[in-house]
Short mmCIF file of C-alpha atoms in Angstrom, two decimals:
data_model
loop_
_atom_site.label_atom_id
_atom_site.label_comp_id
_atom_site.label_asym_id
_atom_site.label_seq_id
_atom_site.Cartn_x
_atom_site.Cartn_y
_atom_site.Cartn_z
CA MET A 135 19.49 25.65 9.89
CA ALA A 136 15.71 27.75 10.79
CA PRO A 137 12.62 26.22 12.01
CA GLY A 138 11.01 26.07 8.94
CA SER A 139 13.19 23.84 7.08
CA ASP A 140 13.90 21.25 10.07
CA GLU A 141 10.16 20.99 9.32
CA SER A 142 10.41 20.47 6.16
CA THR A 143 13.31 18.18 6.35
CA ARG A 144 10.86 16.03 9.07
CA GLN A 145 8.31 16.13 6.59
CA ARG A 146 10.26 14.12 3.97
CA VAL A 147 11.95 12.04 6.53
CA VAL A 148 8.51 10.60 7.87
CA ARG A 149 7.62 10.58 3.98
CA ALA A 150 10.41 8.03 3.24
CA ILE A 151 9.66 5.84 5.52
CA LEU A 152 5.72 6.35 4.55
CA VAL A 153 6.71 4.49 1.12
CA ASN A 154 9.51 2.36 2.18
CA GLY A 155 8.52 1.04 5.21
CA PRO A 156 10.17 0.81 8.43
CA SER A 157 13.90 2.23 8.18
CA THR A 158 16.77 2.76 9.62
CA ALA A 159 18.48 5.92 10.13
CA ALA A 160 21.58 5.17 7.78
CA SER A 161 19.55 3.98 5.36
CA LEU A 162 17.05 7.28 5.47
CA ALA A 163 20.68 9.01 5.40
CA GLU A 164 20.99 7.75 1.94
CA GLN A 165 18.06 8.25 0.77
CA LEU A 166 17.38 12.13 1.51
CA ASP A 167 21.51 12.87 1.20
CA LEU A 168 21.42 13.89 4.99
CA THR A 169 24.54 13.14 6.95
CA PRO A 170 23.47 10.45 9.71
CA ALA A 171 23.81 12.67 12.75
CA ALA A 172 21.10 15.12 10.75
CA VAL A 173 18.94 12.31 10.20
CA ARG A 174 18.88 11.38 14.01
CA ARG A 175 18.48 14.33 15.34
CA HIS A 176 14.78 14.50 13.12
CA LEU A 177 14.12 11.12 14.49
CA ASP A 178 14.82 11.86 17.63
CA GLN A 179 12.53 15.11 17.60
CA LEU A 180 9.93 12.62 15.37
CA VAL A 181 10.16 9.96 17.95
CA ALA A 182 9.33 12.99 21.14
CA GLU A 183 6.47 13.86 18.75
CA SER A 184 4.84 10.48 19.01
CA ALA A 185 5.07 10.43 14.91
CA LEU A 186 7.46 7.75 14.76
CA GLU A 187 7.96 4.11 16.64
CA ALA A 188 11.69 3.24 17.15
CA ARG A 189 11.65 -0.67 17.09
CA ASP A 190 13.87 -3.45 17.36
CA PRO A 191 14.31 -5.30 13.42
CA ALA A 192 13.03 -8.60 12.57
CA SER A 193 15.63 -11.29 13.15
CA ARG A 194 17.34 -13.05 10.17
CA GLY A 195 19.19 -15.68 11.55
CA SER A 196 22.31 -14.94 12.93
CA ARG A 197 24.32 -11.72 12.98
CA GLY A 198 27.66 -10.36 13.94
CA ARG A 199 28.80 -8.47 17.07
CA GLY A 200 27.11 -5.34 17.85
CA ARG A 201 23.42 -4.26 18.59
CA PRO A 202 21.16 -4.06 15.82
CA ALA A 203 20.45 -0.86 13.89
CA LYS A 204 16.92 0.11 14.87
CA VAL A 205 14.41 0.49 12.60
CA PHE A 206 11.74 3.44 12.81
CA ALA A 207 7.82 3.00 11.80
CA LEU A 208 5.20 5.23 11.46
CA THR A 209 2.40 5.37 14.66
CA ASP A 210 -1.14 6.41 13.90
CA ALA A 211 -0.38 10.02 14.84
CA GLY A 212 2.51 9.71 11.87
CA ARG A 213 0.06 9.08 9.38
CA GLN A 214 -2.60 11.35 10.53
CA ARG A 215 0.28 14.22 9.39
CA PHE A 216 -0.72 13.19 5.79
CA GLU A 217 -4.19 14.15 4.49
CA GLN A 218 -7.45 12.17 4.82
CA GLN A 219 -9.73 12.01 2.68
CA TYR A 220 -12.49 10.71 4.92
CA ASP A 221 -12.70 11.52 8.82
CA ASP A 222 -15.27 10.88 11.20
CA LEU A 223 -18.04 12.69 9.24
CA ALA A 224 -17.61 9.69 6.24
CA VAL A 225 -17.59 7.35 9.43
CA GLN A 226 -21.06 8.74 10.35
CA ALA A 227 -22.27 8.95 6.78
CA LEU A 228 -21.55 5.09 5.97
CA ARG A 229 -23.11 4.24 9.80
CA PHE A 230 -26.31 6.12 8.29
CA LEU A 231 -26.05 4.51 4.88
CA ALA A 232 -26.14 1.06 6.66
CA GLU A 233 -29.09 1.97 8.54
CA THR A 234 -30.93 3.15 6.08
CA GLY A 235 -30.06 0.97 2.85
CA GLY A 236 -28.34 -2.09 4.80
CA GLU A 237 -25.70 -3.87 3.93
CA GLU A 238 -25.89 -3.98 0.28
CA ALA A 239 -26.53 0.14 0.09
CA VAL A 240 -22.75 0.25 1.95
CA ARG A 241 -20.95 -2.29 -0.90
CA LEU A 242 -22.21 -0.58 -3.58
CA PHE A 243 -21.21 2.32 -2.48
CA ALA A 244 -17.55 0.88 -2.26
CA GLU A 245 -17.68 -0.26 -5.54
CA ARG A 246 -18.55 3.17 -6.40
CA ARG A 247 -15.56 4.34 -4.44
CA VAL A 248 -13.31 1.65 -6.28
CA ALA A 249 -14.43 2.73 -9.51
CA PHE A 250 -11.14 4.25 -10.63
CA VAL A 251 -8.98 1.61 -10.27
CA GLU A 252 -11.11 -0.05 -13.98
CA GLU A 253 -11.44 3.33 -14.84
CA ARG A 254 -7.46 4.37 -15.07
CA PHE A 255 -5.84 0.63 -15.68
CA ALA A 256 -6.01 0.93 -19.23
CA GLU A 257 -5.22 4.62 -19.69
CA VAL A 258 -2.04 4.15 -17.65
CA ALA A 259 -0.79 1.05 -18.90
CA ASP A 260 -1.62 2.37 -22.93
CA ALA A 261 0.54 5.37 -21.71
CA HIS A 262 3.64 3.46 -19.88
CA PRO A 263 3.83 -0.45 -22.47
CA ASP A 264 7.11 -1.52 -20.29
CA LEU A 265 5.35 -1.25 -16.70
CA ARG A 266 3.88 -5.22 -15.81
CA PRO A 267 0.52 -5.19 -14.65
CA ALA A 268 0.88 -4.98 -11.14
CA GLU A 269 3.27 -1.72 -12.01
CA VAL A 270 0.50 -0.02 -13.82
CA LEU A 271 -1.68 -0.69 -10.36
CA ALA A 272 1.02 0.66 -8.39
CA ARG A 273 0.63 3.69 -10.71
CA VAL A 274 -3.42 3.77 -10.23
CA PHE A 275 -3.28 3.40 -6.67
CA THR A 276 -0.40 6.26 -5.63
CA ASP A 277 -2.45 8.58 -8.12
CA GLN A 278 -4.73 7.95 -5.14
CA GLY A 279 -3.17 8.76 -2.61
CA TYR A 280 -2.25 5.54 -1.29
CA ALA A 281 1.60 5.22 -1.90
CA ALA A 282 1.67 1.91 -3.41
CA ALA A 283 4.70 0.07 -5.13
CA VAL A 284 5.26 -3.17 -6.06
CA ARG A 285 7.61 -5.96 -4.48
CA GLU A 286 8.46 -9.21 -6.37
CA SER A 287 7.71 -12.57 -4.70
CA PRO A 288 8.47 -16.79 -5.25
CA VAL A 289 4.94 -17.08 -6.50
CA GLY A 290 4.52 -13.50 -8.19
CA ASP A 291 4.24 -10.17 -7.19
CA GLN A 292 2.54 -8.27 -3.59
CA LEU A 293 1.08 -4.81 -4.77
CA CYS A 294 2.19 -2.71 -1.27
CA GLN A 295 0.00 -0.09 -0.38
CA GLN A 296 2.30 2.40 2.22
CA HIS A 297 -1.03 4.65 2.97
CA CYS A 298 -4.59 3.91 2.79
CA PRO A 299 -6.50 7.03 2.40
CA VAL A 300 -9.63 5.40 3.89
CA SER A 301 -8.07 3.24 6.45
CA HIS A 302 -9.95 5.06 9.42
CA VAL A 303 -13.22 4.05 7.58
CA ALA A 304 -12.29 0.99 6.51
CA HIS A 305 -11.02 -0.16 9.98
CA GLU A 306 -15.26 0.06 10.67
CA PHE A 307 -16.56 -0.92 7.26
CA PRO A 308 -13.83 -3.29 5.37
CA GLN A 309 -16.56 -3.83 2.81
CA LEU A 310 -14.01 -0.99 1.60
CA CYS A 311 -11.01 -3.07 1.33
CA GLU A 312 -13.52 -5.87 -0.32
CA ALA A 313 -13.84 -3.85 -2.75
CA GLU A 314 -10.77 -2.83 -3.30
CA THR A 315 -9.62 -6.37 -4.20
CA ALA A 316 -12.45 -7.33 -6.40
CA ALA A 317 -11.58 -4.70 -8.85
CA ILE A 318 -7.56 -5.33 -8.37
CA SER A 319 -8.76 -8.92 -9.10
CA ARG A 320 -11.35 -7.86 -12.64
CA VAL A 321 -8.60 -5.57 -14.29
CA LEU A 322 -6.16 -8.26 -13.59
CA ASP A 323 -8.60 -11.16 -14.77
CA THR A 324 -7.23 -13.50 -11.65
CA HIS A 325 -8.07 -14.25 -8.25
CA VAL A 326 -5.38 -11.87 -6.03
CA GLN A 327 -5.34 -12.40 -2.33
CA ARG A 328 -5.48 -9.71 0.34
CA LEU A 329 -2.51 -10.53 2.77
CA ALA A 330 -2.53 -7.58 5.09
CA THR A 331 -3.90 -4.41 5.66
CA ILE A 332 -3.49 -0.73 7.44
CA ALA A 333 -6.98 -0.81 8.20
CA HIS A 334 -6.65 -4.00 10.85
CA GLY A 335 -3.26 -2.81 12.30
CA ASP A 336 -0.96 -3.74 9.78
CA GLY A 337 2.16 -1.66 8.38
CA VAL A 338 0.97 -1.98 5.14
CA CYS A 339 -1.72 -3.24 2.58
CA THR A 340 -0.54 -5.69 0.89
CA THR A 341 -2.08 -7.63 -2.19
CA CYS A 342 -0.43 -10.94 -3.39
CA ILE A 343 -0.79 -11.30 -7.43
CA PRO A 344 -0.07 -14.59 -8.53
CA ASP A 345 2.12 -15.34 -11.34
CA PRO A 346 1.80 -18.76 -13.14
CA GLY A 347 5.24 -18.69 -14.82
CA ARG A 348 6.82 -18.20 -11.29
CA ALA A 349 4.95 -20.28 -9.44
CA SER A 350 5.15 -23.28 -11.79
CA GLY A 351 8.91 -22.68 -12.15
CA LEU A 352 8.33 -22.06 -16.06
CA PRO A 353 8.70 -18.42 -17.61
CA PRO A 354 5.56 -16.22 -17.64
CA VAL A 355 5.23 -16.34 -21.42
CA ALA A 356 5.44 -20.23 -21.47
CA ALA A 357 3.41 -21.03 -18.18
CA THR A 358 0.79 -19.05 -20.57
CA ARG A 359 0.83 -21.06 -23.31
CA SER A 360 0.86 -24.07 -21.46
CA SER A 361 -2.37 -22.87 -19.43
CA SER A 362 -3.99 -21.93 -23.04
CA THR A 363 -2.75 -25.07 -24.41
CA THR A 364 -4.35 -27.33 -21.48
CA LYS A 365 -7.89 -25.31 -21.39
CA LYS A 366 -7.84 -26.15 -25.33
CA GLU A 367 -7.70 -29.87 -24.73
CA LYS A 368 -10.31 -29.77 -22.25
CA VAL A 369 -12.67 -28.20 -24.43
CA ALA A 370 -12.23 -30.42 -27.63
CA PRO A 371 -14.23 -32.84 -28.90
#
């Protein structure tokens, strides 16, 4: 196999982990249609380059015999293989903005930066009426380089951003994360909660989007109608 082909395959391996989170060699082989031996060779090289690190899998109760398969996760160096929209110059610019305009100026900048959420949400929702609101958001954020996906939880959906193009800047300026969370709340017209962020050392940015139906045990439509009825009863004379 030519060196260029090896590099292209390693990029596919890294992107698969970026999108899907820490993965085993077996799962990567299945996703990428490669042999387990080929995947392990690329994983070994990426670990040697400090792009990936091998971790023990999270314990989930009793396991059968044999050593559990290692999972491979991106390191900071691995994330830097992907284009960063912001670098040291952006950090310096925001520091200057904070010094000259104060915290309010940084907050206003952060709000302007995430204007794409509200600008694109309705457009994507109209183009894809089959998508749930959280899935629409995932499309919007993915288009901006966040590699976002949706996972279901007992109380609703979780918007998971496997990549954050502003993570290095947001580590020093959390207003960027706060503005994202606020924009998500506005387009969904509901309170959401940020559970984790890449900027603060987590493997993925995770935002909890509650679903009244799942939280109450009712189907979503029934829960919405029940909520609406309750509100009407409260305001009735």
